[in-house]
Every structure is written in C-alpha cells, then in structure tokens.
PDB file of C-alpha atoms in Angstrom:
ATOM      1  CA  MET A1036      73.364  19.963 -70.689  1.00 71.00           C
ATOM      2  CA  LYS A1037      70.660  17.312 -71.104  1.00 81.00           C
ATOM      3  CA  ALA A1038      67.112  18.502 -71.714  1.00 85.00           C
ATOM      4  CA  SER A1039      65.879  16.723 -68.572  1.00 83.00           C
ATOM      5  CA  THR A1040      68.549  18.368 -66.404  1.00 87.00           C
ATOM      6  CA  PHE A1041      67.780  21.830 -67.780  1.00 92.00           C
ATOM      7  CA  ALA A1042      64.066  21.172 -67.245  1.00 93.00           C
ATOM      8  CA  ASP A1043      64.645  20.196 -63.601  1.00 91.00           C
ATOM      9  CA  LEU A1044      66.758  23.314 -62.994  1.00 93.00           C
ATOM     10  CA  SER A1045      64.084  25.487 -64.602  1.00 95.00           C
ATOM     11  CA  LEU A1046      61.397  23.942 -62.391  1.00 95.00           C
ATOM     12  CA  LEU A1047      63.625  24.440 -59.350  1.00 94.00           C
ATOM     13  CA  PHE A1048      63.736  28.124 -60.302  1.00 96.00           C
ATOM     14  CA  VAL A1049      59.909  28.105 -60.273  1.00 95.00           C
ATOM     15  CA  ALA A1050      59.929  26.653 -56.736  1.00 92.00           C
ATOM     16  CA  LEU A1051      62.382  29.394 -55.766  1.00 93.00           C
ATOM     17  CA  ILE A1052      60.041  32.077 -57.140  1.00 93.00           C
ATOM     18  CA  TRP A1053      57.023  30.650 -55.292  1.00 91.00           C
ATOM     19  CA  GLY A1054      58.936  30.289 -52.042  1.00 86.00           C
ATOM     20  CA  ALA A1055      60.466  33.761 -52.294  1.00 86.00           C
ATOM     21  CA  THR A1056      57.084  35.433 -52.926  1.00 87.00           C
ATOM     22  CA  PHE A1057      55.300  33.694 -50.030  1.00 80.00           C
ATOM     23  CA  VAL A1058      55.996  36.599 -47.630  1.00 78.00           C
ATOM     24  CA  LEU A1059      54.743  39.120 -50.207  1.00 83.00           C
ATOM     25  CA  VAL A1060      51.461  37.240 -50.660  1.00 84.00           C
ATOM     26  CA  GLN A1061      50.948  36.896 -46.911  1.00 76.00           C
ATOM     27  CA  ASN A1062      51.313  40.645 -46.487  1.00 80.00           C
ATOM     28  CA  ALA A1063      49.019  41.411 -49.420  1.00 84.00           C
ATOM     29  CA  ILE A1064      46.094  39.215 -48.347  1.00 82.00           C
ATOM     30  CA  SER A1065      46.002  41.001 -44.997  1.00 80.00           C
ATOM     31  CA  PHE A1066      44.702  43.981 -47.023  1.00 86.00           C
ATOM     32  CA  LEU A1067      42.849  42.269 -49.879  1.00 86.00           C
ATOM     33  CA  GLU A1068      40.590  39.193 -49.720  1.00 88.00           C
ATOM     34  CA  PRO A1069      42.501  36.046 -50.869  1.00 88.00           C
ATOM     35  CA  GLN A1070      40.221  35.051 -53.778  1.00 92.00           C
ATOM     36  CA  ALA A1071      40.004  38.655 -54.936  1.00 92.00           C
ATOM     37  CA  PHE A1072      43.804  38.829 -54.808  1.00 91.00           C
ATOM     38  CA  ASN A1073      44.038  35.642 -56.879  1.00 92.00           C
ATOM     39  CA  ALA A1074      41.461  36.965 -59.340  1.00 94.00           C
ATOM     40  CA  VAL A1075      43.463  40.159 -59.940  1.00 94.00           C
ATOM     41  CA  ARG A1076      46.788  38.287 -59.927  1.00 94.00           C
ATOM     42  CA  PHE A1077      45.730  35.687 -62.491  1.00 96.00           C
ATOM     43  CA  THR A1078      43.839  38.235 -64.608  1.00 97.00           C
ATOM     44  CA  LEU A1079      46.969  40.385 -64.928  1.00 97.00           C
ATOM     45  CA  ALA A1080      48.997  37.270 -65.778  1.00 97.00           C
ATOM     46  CA  ALA A1081      46.419  36.171 -68.382  1.00 97.00           C
ATOM     47  CA  ILE A1082      46.487  39.630 -69.994  1.00 97.00           C
ATOM     48  CA  LEU A1083      50.305  39.576 -70.153  1.00 96.00           C
ATOM     49  CA  LEU A1084      50.328  36.095 -71.690  1.00 96.00           C
ATOM     50  CA  GLY A1085      47.516  37.008 -74.091  1.00 95.00           C
ATOM     51  CA  LEU A1086      49.325  40.134 -75.303  1.00 96.00           C
ATOM     52  CA  TRP A1087      52.540  38.170 -75.829  1.00 95.00           C
ATOM     53  CA  LEU A1088      50.568  35.540 -77.707  1.00 93.00           C
ATOM     54  CA  MET A1089      48.900  38.107 -79.994  1.00 93.00           C
ATOM     55  CA  PHE A1090      52.006  40.165 -80.777  1.00 92.00           C
ATOM     56  CA  PHE A1091      54.801  37.594 -80.838  1.00 90.00           C
ATOM     57  CA  GLU A1092      53.260  34.112 -81.200  1.00 90.00           C
ATOM     58  CA  LYS A1093      50.332  34.643 -83.547  1.00 89.00           C
ATOM     59  CA  ASP A1094      50.994  31.317 -85.281  1.00 90.00           C
ATOM     60  CA  GLN A1095      49.946  29.470 -82.120  1.00 91.00           C
ATOM     61  CA  LEU A1096      46.441  30.943 -82.409  1.00 90.00           C
ATOM     62  CA  LYS A1097      45.931  28.890 -85.576  1.00 89.00           C
ATOM     63  CA  LYS A1098      46.326  25.722 -83.498  1.00 90.00           C
ATOM     64  CA  ILE A1099      43.559  26.507 -81.050  1.00 91.00           C
ATOM     65  CA  ASP A1100      40.812  23.882 -81.031  1.00 93.00           C
ATOM     66  CA  ARG A1101      38.250  22.323 -78.741  1.00 94.00           C
ATOM     67  CA  LYS A1102      40.649  19.753 -77.242  1.00 95.00           C
ATOM     68  CA  LEU A1103      43.253  22.386 -76.373  1.00 96.00           C
ATOM     69  CA  ILE A1104      40.652  24.637 -74.736  1.00 96.00           C
ATOM     70  CA  LEU A1105      39.208  21.761 -72.706  1.00 97.00           C
ATOM     71  CA  SER A1106      42.700  20.648 -71.655  1.00 97.00           C
ATOM     72  CA  GLY A1107      43.581  24.183 -70.558  1.00 97.00           C
ATOM     73  CA  ILE A1108      40.303  24.547 -68.663  1.00 98.00           C
ATOM     74  CA  LEU A1109      40.917  21.230 -66.884  1.00 97.00           C
ATOM     75  CA  LEU A1110      44.434  22.321 -65.844  1.00 97.00           C
ATOM     76  CA  GLY A1111      43.068  25.677 -64.705  1.00 97.00           C
ATOM     77  CA  PHE A1112      40.309  23.980 -62.708  1.00 98.00           C
ATOM     78  CA  PHE A1113      42.796  21.782 -60.812  1.00 97.00           C
ATOM     79  CA  LEU A1114      45.010  24.810 -60.180  1.00 97.00           C
ATOM     80  CA  PHE A1115      42.038  26.797 -58.877  1.00 97.00           C
ATOM     81  CA  ILE A1116      41.050  23.925 -56.573  1.00 97.00           C
ATOM     82  CA  GLY A1117      44.562  23.991 -55.121  1.00 94.00           C
ATOM     83  CA  TYR A1118      44.571  27.725 -54.422  1.00 91.00           C
ATOM     84  CA  ALA A1119      40.916  28.001 -53.315  1.00 90.00           C
ATOM     85  CA  PHE A1120      40.869  25.102 -50.843  1.00 90.00           C
ATOM     86  CA  GLN A1121      44.242  26.062 -49.395  1.00 86.00           C
ATOM     87  CA  THR A1122      42.818  29.499 -48.592  1.00 82.00           C
ATOM     88  CA  LEU A1123      39.612  28.006 -47.202  1.00 84.00           C
ATOM     89  CA  GLY A1124      41.536  25.515 -45.082  1.00 85.00           C
ATOM     90  CA  LEU A1125      43.666  28.257 -43.532  1.00 78.00           C
ATOM     91  CA  LEU A1126      40.501  29.697 -41.969  1.00 77.00           C
ATOM     92  CA  TYR A1127      40.239  26.604 -39.755  1.00 82.00           C
ATOM     93  CA  THR A1128      43.730  25.141 -39.375  1.00 76.00           C
ATOM     94  CA  THR A1129      47.260  26.355 -38.694  1.00 69.00           C
ATOM     95  CA  SER A1130      49.682  27.442 -41.394  1.00 66.00           C
ATOM     96  CA  SER A1131      52.163  24.759 -40.282  1.00 65.00           C
ATOM     97  CA  LYS A1132      49.657  21.936 -40.714  1.00 74.00           C
ATOM     98  CA  ALA A1133      48.453  23.437 -43.994  1.00 75.00           C
ATOM     99  CA  GLY A1134      52.043  23.568 -45.229  1.00 74.00           C
ATOM    100  CA  PHE A1135      52.607  19.897 -44.458  1.00 77.00           C
ATOM    101  CA  ILE A1136      49.302  18.682 -45.909  1.00 80.00           C
ATOM    102  CA  THR A1137      49.787  20.768 -49.072  1.00 83.00           C
ATOM    103  CA  GLY A1138      53.231  19.207 -49.407  1.00 81.00           C
ATOM    104  CA  LEU A1139      51.603  15.767 -49.418  1.00 83.00           C
ATOM    105  CA  SER A1140      51.016  16.362 -53.134  1.00 87.00           C
ATOM    106  CA  VAL A1141      54.551  14.936 -53.426  1.00 86.00           C
ATOM    107  CA  VAL A1142      53.071  11.602 -52.259  1.00 84.00           C
ATOM    108  CA  LEU A1143      49.846  11.878 -54.241  1.00 89.00           C
ATOM    109  CA  VAL A1144      51.561  12.476 -57.601  1.00 90.00           C
ATOM    110  CA  PRO A1145      53.183   9.018 -57.959  1.00 87.00           C
ATOM    111  CA  LEU A1146      49.946   7.380 -56.761  1.00 85.00           C
ATOM    112  CA  LEU A1147      47.935   9.329 -59.344  1.00 88.00           C
ATOM    113  CA  MET A1148      50.497   8.443 -62.008  1.00 86.00           C
ATOM    114  CA  ILE A1149      49.829   4.769 -61.323  1.00 83.00           C
ATOM    115  CA  GLY A1150      46.050   5.187 -61.308  1.00 81.00           C
ATOM    116  CA  ILE A1151      45.650   7.666 -64.193  1.00 82.00           C
ATOM    117  CA  LEU A1152      48.681   7.339 -66.447  1.00 75.00           C
ATOM    118  CA  LYS A1153      49.518   3.706 -65.593  1.00 77.00           C
ATOM    119  CA  GLN A1154      53.129   4.746 -64.950  1.00 75.00           C
ATOM    120  CA  ARG A1155      55.041   3.110 -62.113  1.00 78.00           C
ATOM    121  CA  PRO A1156      57.578   5.376 -60.352  1.00 75.00           C
ATOM    122  CA  SER A1157      61.185   4.197 -60.093  1.00 75.00           C
ATOM    123  CA  ILE A1158      62.838   3.197 -56.818  1.00 78.00           C
ATOM    124  CA  ASN A1159      64.716   6.532 -56.938  1.00 77.00           C
ATOM    125  CA  SER A1160      61.432   8.396 -56.945  1.00 77.00           C
ATOM    126  CA  ILE A1161      60.009   6.293 -54.126  1.00 81.00           C
ATOM    127  CA  ALA A1162      63.096   6.950 -51.991  1.00 82.00           C
ATOM    128  CA  GLY A1163      62.972  10.649 -52.850  1.00 82.00           C
ATOM    129  CA  VAL A1164      59.278  10.934 -52.010  1.00 85.00           C
ATOM    130  CA  SER A1165      59.826   9.187 -48.653  1.00 86.00           C
ATOM    131  CA  ALA A1166      62.705  11.488 -47.699  1.00 86.00           C
ATOM    132  CA  ALA A1167      60.858  14.616 -48.845  1.00 84.00           C
ATOM    133  CA  THR A1168      57.690  13.666 -46.940  1.00 86.00           C
ATOM    134  CA  ALA A1169      59.677  13.176 -43.726  1.00 87.00           C
ATOM    135  CA  GLY A1170      61.389  16.494 -44.386  1.00 85.00           C
ATOM    136  CA  LEU A1171      58.075  18.289 -44.912  1.00 82.00           C
ATOM    137  CA  TYR A1172      56.846  16.925 -41.596  1.00 82.00           C
ATOM    138  CA  LEU A1173      59.904  18.184 -39.709  1.00 83.00           C
ATOM    139  CA  LEU A1174      59.833  21.546 -41.495  1.00 76.00           C
ATOM    140  CA  THR A1175      56.156  22.382 -41.015  1.00 69.00           C
ATOM    141  CA  MET A1176      54.532  20.293 -38.292  1.00 67.00           C
ATOM    142  CA  SER A1177      55.199  22.351 -35.191  1.00 59.00           C
ATOM    143  CA  ASP A1178      51.495  21.955 -34.356  1.00 55.00           C
ATOM    144  CA  VAL A1179      50.446  18.324 -33.913  1.00 54.00           C
ATOM    145  CA  SER A1180      46.941  18.964 -32.555  1.00 57.00           C
ATOM    146  CA  SER A1181      44.017  16.861 -33.720  1.00 61.00           C
ATOM    147  CA  LEU A1182      42.756  17.074 -37.278  1.00 68.00           C
ATOM    148  CA  ASN A1183      39.860  19.374 -38.159  1.00 80.00           C
ATOM    149  CA  ILE A1184      37.745  20.348 -41.161  1.00 86.00           C
ATOM    150  CA  GLY A1185      40.413  22.812 -42.311  1.00 84.00           C
ATOM    151  CA  ASP A1186      42.874  19.944 -42.709  1.00 84.00           C
ATOM    152  CA  GLY A1187      40.349  18.195 -44.938  1.00 87.00           C
ATOM    153  CA  PHE A1188      40.052  21.287 -47.116  1.00 91.00           C
ATOM    154  CA  VAL A1189      43.848  21.528 -47.433  1.00 87.00           C
ATOM    155  CA  LEU A1190      44.002  17.836 -48.370  1.00 89.00           C
ATOM    156  CA  ILE A1191      41.647  18.642 -51.272  1.00 94.00           C
ATOM    157  CA  CYS A1192      44.066  21.465 -52.143  1.00 92.00           C
ATOM    158  CA  ALA A1193      46.972  18.988 -52.210  1.00 91.00           C
ATOM    159  CA  ALA A1194      44.970  16.707 -54.505  1.00 94.00           C
ATOM    160  CA  GLY A1195      44.264  19.676 -56.795  1.00 96.00           C
ATOM    161  CA  PHE A1196      47.944  20.586 -57.085  1.00 95.00           C
ATOM    162  CA  ALA A1197      48.897  16.931 -57.592  1.00 93.00           C
ATOM    163  CA  LEU A1198      46.331  16.498 -60.374  1.00 96.00           C
ATOM    164  CA  HIS A1199      47.583  19.700 -61.989  1.00 96.00           C
ATOM    165  CA  ILE A1200      51.139  18.337 -62.050  1.00 95.00           C
ATOM    166  CA  VAL A1201      50.047  14.956 -63.435  1.00 94.00           C
ATOM    167  CA  PHE A1202      47.840  16.369 -66.209  1.00 95.00           C
ATOM    168  CA  THR A1203      50.370  19.072 -67.111  1.00 95.00           C
ATOM    169  CA  GLY A1204      52.740  16.207 -67.854  1.00 91.00           C
ATOM    170  CA  LYS A1205      50.031  14.563 -69.951  1.00 91.00           C
ATOM    171  CA  PHE A1206      49.036  17.643 -72.000  1.00 93.00           C
ATOM    172  CA  SER A1207      52.218  19.726 -72.189  1.00 91.00           C
ATOM    173  CA  SER A1208      53.745  17.788 -75.080  1.00 90.00           C
ATOM    174  CA  SER A1209      50.530  17.825 -77.116  1.00 91.00           C
ATOM    175  CA  TYR A1210      49.785  21.540 -77.384  1.00 94.00           C
ATOM    176  CA  PRO A1211      51.631  24.875 -77.880  1.00 94.00           C
ATOM    177  CA  THR A1212      53.001  25.966 -74.501  1.00 94.00           C
ATOM    178  CA  LEU A1213      51.995  29.628 -74.490  1.00 95.00           C
ATOM    179  CA  LEU A1214      48.476  28.940 -75.750  1.00 96.00           C
ATOM    180  CA  LEU A1215      47.853  26.175 -73.193  1.00 96.00           C
ATOM    181  CA  THR A1216      49.277  28.322 -70.367  1.00 96.00           C
ATOM    182  CA  THR A1217      47.089  31.282 -71.329  1.00 97.00           C
ATOM    183  CA  VAL A1218      43.919  29.168 -71.279  1.00 97.00           C
ATOM    184  CA  GLN A1219      44.638  27.627 -67.882  1.00 97.00           C
ATOM    185  CA  ILE A1220      45.641  30.940 -66.261  1.00 97.00           C
ATOM    186  CA  SER A1221      42.498  32.606 -67.672  1.00 97.00           C
ATOM    187  CA  THR A1222      40.432  29.767 -66.193  1.00 98.00           C
ATOM    188  CA  VAL A1223      41.904  30.324 -62.720  1.00 97.00           C
ATOM    189  CA  ALA A1224      41.257  34.068 -63.028  1.00 97.00           C
ATOM    190  CA  ALA A1225      37.586  33.511 -63.956  1.00 97.00           C
ATOM    191  CA  LEU A1226      36.947  30.907 -61.234  1.00 97.00           C
ATOM    192  CA  SER A1227      38.710  33.036 -58.603  1.00 96.00           C
ATOM    193  CA  ALA A1228      36.588  36.062 -59.578  1.00 95.00           C
ATOM    194  CA  VAL A1229      33.361  34.051 -59.304  1.00 96.00           C
ATOM    195  CA  SER A1230      34.486  32.629 -55.948  1.00 94.00           C
ATOM    196  CA  SER A1231      35.321  36.114 -54.667  1.00 93.00           C
ATOM    197  CA  VAL A1232      31.919  37.506 -55.693  1.00 93.00           C
ATOM    198  CA  ILE A1233      30.106  34.653 -53.933  1.00 92.00           C
ATOM    199  CA  PHE A1234      32.172  34.290 -50.761  1.00 88.00           C
ATOM    200  CA  GLU A1235      34.102  37.535 -50.184  1.00 88.00           C
ATOM    201  CA  ASP A1236      33.842  41.298 -49.998  1.00 85.00           C
ATOM    202  CA  TRP A1237      35.054  41.560 -53.601  1.00 83.00           C
ATOM    203  CA  LYS A1238      34.374  45.306 -53.784  1.00 84.00           C
ATOM    204  CA  ARG A1239      37.581  45.898 -51.809  1.00 82.00           C
ATOM    205  CA  ALA A1240      39.478  45.044 -54.997  1.00 81.00           C
ATOM    206  CA  PHE A1241      38.046  48.248 -56.514  1.00 83.00           C
ATOM    207  CA  ASN A1242      38.953  50.382 -53.514  1.00 87.00           C
ATOM    208  CA  PRO A1243      41.916  52.545 -54.621  1.00 89.00           C
ATOM    209  CA  GLU A1244      43.224  52.757 -51.051  1.00 88.00           C
ATOM    210  CA  VAL A1245      43.463  48.950 -50.961  1.00 88.00           C
ATOM    211  CA  ILE A1246      44.441  47.958 -54.491  1.00 89.00           C
ATOM    212  CA  PHE A1247      47.001  50.758 -54.862  1.00 90.00           C
ATOM    213  CA  SER A1248      48.587  50.312 -51.444  1.00 90.00           C
ATOM    214  CA  ALA A1249      52.309  49.545 -51.622  1.00 89.00           C
ATOM    215  CA  ASN A1250      52.044  46.021 -50.157  1.00 86.00           C
ATOM    216  CA  VAL A1251      49.259  44.957 -52.513  1.00 90.00           C
ATOM    217  CA  MET A1252      50.701  46.560 -55.661  1.00 93.00           C
ATOM    218  CA  ILE A1253      54.184  45.094 -55.167  1.00 93.00           C
ATOM    219  CA  ALA A1254      52.729  41.650 -54.440  1.00 91.00           C
ATOM    220  CA  LEU A1255      50.411  41.779 -57.458  1.00 93.00           C
ATOM    221  CA  LEU A1256      53.131  42.880 -59.879  1.00 94.00           C
ATOM    222  CA  VAL A1257      55.695  40.354 -58.668  1.00 93.00           C
ATOM    223  CA  THR A1258      53.283  37.419 -58.404  1.00 93.00           C
ATOM    224  CA  SER A1259      51.399  38.091 -61.638  1.00 95.00           C
ATOM    225  CA  ILE A1260      54.571  38.445 -63.725  1.00 96.00           C
ATOM    226  CA  LEU A1261      57.048  36.085 -62.046  1.00 95.00           C
ATOM    227  CA  ALA A1262      55.038  33.673 -59.870  1.00 93.00           C
ATOM    228  CA  THR A1263      52.153  33.196 -62.310  1.00 95.00           C
ATOM    229  CA  ALA A1264      52.779  34.108 -65.972  1.00 96.00           C
ATOM    230  CA  LEU A1265      56.457  33.134 -66.043  1.00 96.00           C
ATOM    231  CA  ALA A1266      56.265  30.277 -63.516  1.00 96.00           C
ATOM    232  CA  PHE A1267      53.387  28.381 -65.128  1.00 95.00           C
ATOM    233  CA  PHE A1268      54.780  28.986 -68.611  1.00 96.00           C
ATOM    234  CA  ILE A1269      58.040  27.363 -67.449  1.00 96.00           C
ATOM    235  CA  GLN A1270      56.195  24.442 -65.865  1.00 95.00           C
ATOM    236  CA  THR A1271      54.029  23.841 -68.936  1.00 94.00           C
ATOM    237  CA  ASN A1272      57.018  24.147 -71.269  1.00 93.00           C
ATOM    238  CA  PHE A1273      59.580  22.043 -69.406  1.00 93.00           C
ATOM    239  CA  GLN A1274      57.539  19.359 -67.661  1.00 92.00           C
ATOM    240  CA  LYS A1275      57.411  17.424 -70.949  1.00 89.00           C
ATOM    241  CA  HIS A1276      61.142  16.719 -70.471  1.00 90.00           C
ATOM    242  CA  THR A1277      60.862  15.193 -66.987  1.00 88.00           C
ATOM    243  CA  THR A1278      58.484  13.075 -64.898  1.00 86.00           C
ATOM    244  CA  ALA A1279      55.550  14.208 -62.773  1.00 88.00           C
ATOM    245  CA  THR A1280      57.109  12.661 -59.650  1.00 86.00           C
ATOM    246  CA  ARG A1281      60.310  14.642 -60.172  1.00 88.00           C
ATOM    247  CA  VAL A1282      58.270  17.810 -60.576  1.00 91.00           C
ATOM    248  CA  ALA A1283      56.472  17.137 -57.286  1.00 90.00           C
ATOM    249  CA  LEU A1284      59.797  16.562 -55.517  1.00 88.00           C
ATOM    250  CA  ILE A1285      61.267  19.746 -56.976  1.00 90.00           C
ATOM    251  CA  PHE A1286      58.193  21.745 -55.940  1.00 91.00           C
ATOM    252  CA  ALA A1287      58.580  20.329 -52.411  1.00 88.00           C
ATOM    253  CA  MET A1288      61.524  22.727 -52.199  1.00 88.00           C
ATOM    254  CA  GLU A1289      59.071  25.652 -52.148  1.00 86.00           C
ATOM    255  CA  PRO A1290      58.690  25.714 -48.321  1.00 83.00           C
ATOM    256  CA  VAL A1291      62.473  25.452 -48.008  1.00 85.00           C
ATOM    257  CA  PHE A1292      62.913  28.554 -50.173  1.00 86.00           C
ATOM    258  CA  ALA A1293      60.079  30.224 -48.239  1.00 81.00           C
ATOM    259  CA  ALA A1294      61.901  29.526 -44.967  1.00 79.00           C
ATOM    260  CA  ILE A1295      65.172  30.898 -46.356  1.00 82.00           C
ATOM    261  CA  THR A1296      63.393  34.010 -47.609  1.00 79.00           C
ATOM    262  CA  ALA A1297      61.655  34.517 -44.259  1.00 75.00           C
ATOM    263  CA  TYR A1298      65.053  34.248 -42.552  1.00 75.00           C
ATOM    264  CA  PHE A1299      66.491  37.124 -44.589  1.00 77.00           C
ATOM    265  CA  TRP A1300      63.391  39.289 -45.084  1.00 72.00           C
ATOM    266  CA  ALA A1301      61.389  38.749 -41.892  1.00 65.00           C
ATOM    267  CA  ASP A1302      64.203  37.687 -39.522  1.00 69.00           C
ATOM    268  CA  GLU A1303      62.447  34.371 -38.780  1.00 67.00           C
ATOM    269  CA  ARG A1304      64.537  31.603 -37.225  1.00 71.00           C
ATOM    270  CA  LEU A1305      63.988  27.893 -37.848  1.00 66.00           C
ATOM    271  CA  PRO A1306      64.379  25.291 -35.074  1.00 77.00           C
ATOM    272  CA  TYR A1307      66.931  22.528 -35.580  1.00 79.00           C
ATOM    273  CA  GLY A1308      64.230  19.994 -36.490  1.00 80.00           C
ATOM    274  CA  ALA A1309      63.038  22.239 -39.319  1.00 75.00           C
ATOM    275  CA  LEU A1310      66.612  22.571 -40.601  1.00 80.00           C
ATOM    276  CA  VAL A1311      66.858  18.776 -40.687  1.00 86.00           C
ATOM    277  CA  GLY A1312      63.560  18.775 -42.592  1.00 83.00           C
ATOM    278  CA  CYS A1313      65.001  21.168 -45.194  1.00 81.00           C
ATOM    279  CA  ALA A1314      67.996  18.852 -45.594  1.00 86.00           C
ATOM    280  CA  LEU A1315      65.716  15.812 -46.061  1.00 86.00           C
ATOM    281  CA  ILE A1316      63.630  17.572 -48.726  1.00 84.00           C
ATOM    282  CA  PHE A1317      66.787  18.475 -50.601  1.00 84.00           C
ATOM    283  CA  THR A1318      68.039  14.886 -50.202  1.00 85.00           C
ATOM    284  CA  GLY A1319      64.762  13.572 -51.611  1.00 82.00           C
ATOM    285  CA  MET A1320      65.161  15.769 -54.670  1.00 77.00           C
ATOM    286  CA  VAL A1321      68.733  14.526 -55.137  1.00 76.00           C
ATOM    287  CA  PHE A1322      67.578  10.890 -54.860  1.00 71.00           C
ATOM    288  CA  ALA A1323      65.253  11.439 -57.821  1.00 68.00           C
ATOM    289  CA  GLU A1324      68.171  12.744 -59.900  1.00 65.00           C
ATOM    290  CA  LEU A1325      70.496   9.780 -59.270  1.00 64.00           C
ATOM    291  CA  PRO A1326      71.027   7.274 -62.107  1.00 63.00           C
ATOM    292  CA  SER A1327      68.369   4.631 -61.513  1.00 59.00           C
ATOM    293  CA  GLY A1328      70.585   1.685 -62.445  1.00 58.00           C
ATOM    294  CA  LYS A1329      73.249   2.469 -59.851  1.00 56.00           C
ATOM    295  CA  PHE A1330      70.727   3.204 -57.116  1.00 54.00           C
ATOM    296  CA  GLU A1331      68.743   0.030 -57.744  1.00 59.00           C
ATOM    297  CA  SER A1332      71.976  -1.993 -57.848  1.00 62.00           C
ATOM    298  CA  PHE A1333      72.881  -0.625 -54.417  1.00 55.00           C
ATOM    299  CA  ILE A1334      69.426  -1.492 -53.042  1.00 56.00           C
ATOM    300  CA  ARG A1335      69.657  -5.025 -54.411  1.00 62.00           C
ATOM    301  CA  LYS A1336      73.011  -5.544 -52.703  1.00 62.00           C
ATOM    302  CA  VAL A1337      71.597  -4.353 -49.390  1.00 59.00           C
ATOM    303  CA  PHE A1338      68.349  -6.343 -49.773  1.00 60.00           C
ATOM    304  CA  PRO A1339      69.265  -9.312 -52.028  1.00 65.00           C
ATOM    305  CA  LYS A1340      66.176 -11.322 -51.090  1.00 57.00           C
ATOM    306  CA  LYS A1341      63.802  -8.609 -52.232  1.00 49.00           C
ATOM    307  CA  GLU A1342      65.275  -7.994 -55.675  1.00 46.00           C
ATOM    308  CA  ALA A1343      61.963  -8.454 -57.459  1.00 46.00           C
ATOM    309  CA  ASP A1344      60.344  -5.750 -55.334  1.00 49.00           C
ATOM    310  CA  PHE A1345      62.633  -3.061 -56.723  1.00 42.00           C
ATOM    311  CA  LYS A1346      62.275  -3.510 -60.429  1.00 47.00           C
ATOM    312  CA  ALA A1347      61.254  -0.206 -62.013  1.00 41.00           C
TER     313      ALA A1347
END
C-alpha cells in the first residue's frame, strides 16, 4: 500500500473517531462548561503524550529547540481558536448552521494553500471541494434563517481549523511527530484553562459530583485518549504524506460519521436531503483520490475550449 493511501485511510479513521465521539461530548458539556471540558480533555491528553515521550521516546527530547516549540504553539493556537470560537458561536446560532460553517474549512484550506504555501490545488481537489461543500450544505443546513454574530464566530472557528490543517502540513515533516504533538496539545490545554477561568464557572471542574459523573468521565477518557492524543498524533504523523486539501476533504466526513453514530446511538433519523449530502461528501473525498491525469483528461474532453483553465 502506498504511503499516501495509508495516510488517507489513517486520517479517515481520525474523522471516524471525531464523528463517533460527538454525541459523548454533547452529553458531557451539558454537565461541565465547554472550555473547562476542553481544558481537562487536552490536559489529560498532554500528560499521556508527555509520559509516552519520557518513557519510550526520550531521544526526541534531544531535538527540542526554539523553532519546534514555536511551531507547536502556533499549531496549538489555531486548534484552540477552532474549538473556542465554535463553542462561543453555538451560544448564538443553531448547531446545523454551525456544522455547515465549520465544514467550510474544506473550502478555506485550498485558498490558504495558495496564499500561504503558494500551492495550487489540482482539478481533482477543486471538484472534490465543490461536491463536499454542497454535501455539507444538504447535511447540516436545515435552518436557513438570517446570519447572526454566532455565525461570524463559527466562521473564525472554520478559519482556525483550516489554518491548523495547512500549517500541520508545513511543519509535520520538519519535526519529531510525538514532540510536536505534545507541544500543540499542551498549548490548547493551557489556553482552554485560561479561557475557562475568564469566561466560565471553572470551579465546576473541581466538583466531584460533576467531574466524576458517568457521562463526563466516559467522555473525558474517550476523547482525551482517542479523539485528542491518538487523533492529533495520527494527523501530525501522516499529513506529511498527503496534501492539506485532501486532509480537509477527509475531515469533512466527520459530520457524516456523527450522523451515522447518532442514528445507532441516539435513534436520530436523517431526512433524504441530508442522506444526499452524505453521499456528496463521500463523492468529494473520492474525487480527490482519483488519478489526476485521467480526471483532467476527461474534463478536457468535455470542455475542450477551456483546456488551459484546468492545468494543475
């Protein structure tokens, strides 16, 4: 199996983890403030990664330097922006609109790649992004009311996640994976804790009746180990073998997996339009995996007069 194919499958597994744990997180933050939950979740993940680093990957500690720390902090900052503004936006807008706007990171990534990395996405990626964006709309936009300040906050969240994907691609091949992951996860934990102290009733995190309740404990253990420590280690490790646009398309499968999980765990039913949206997101991901030469050849046959427009 090619390295790029294995990387894409590994990242798809990450999207599956995030989608499958969405219900758990929703239940947990009804008991514990969102930023406090993130602070505990990312702190536990940072401790797990740090212990693994100290006991099994000590050699990586020799490679720590100022550039690595700053790179990890930057990745952690973008990741925190994504989580923090998504939570803030949900106070003012609907979850369906927030889901769609967050998913717009799939559009922002190729644009940021052009502006920051000077990399032009292929026609496959453009087709995949278009299909996935349409699919996200059908899957999540049951509420088409006018825009509000919450939607603006969630758009900042989408930009944060998009920047995290782009810069992970930039830094992941330059530094040891576990060390870089530990720094960025620790950064999110610290920023989430500060945010909780300033904006939330953070003392609830020290209330045994809250923190040790079944819903919160299960969510914290599953998300800190699988959805944080393991997931971001996989992303940091494997994104070097694929493109940022592909990663964004693969992560667009998260709401699809969330919908499937909700169907089995919470007995939620999707309307037909949402099912079509799931199919379009999956189609967009497949488009990005097709051999670029064959796809571009097909496009040129269909649009012979616009051949120059489709050169990758």
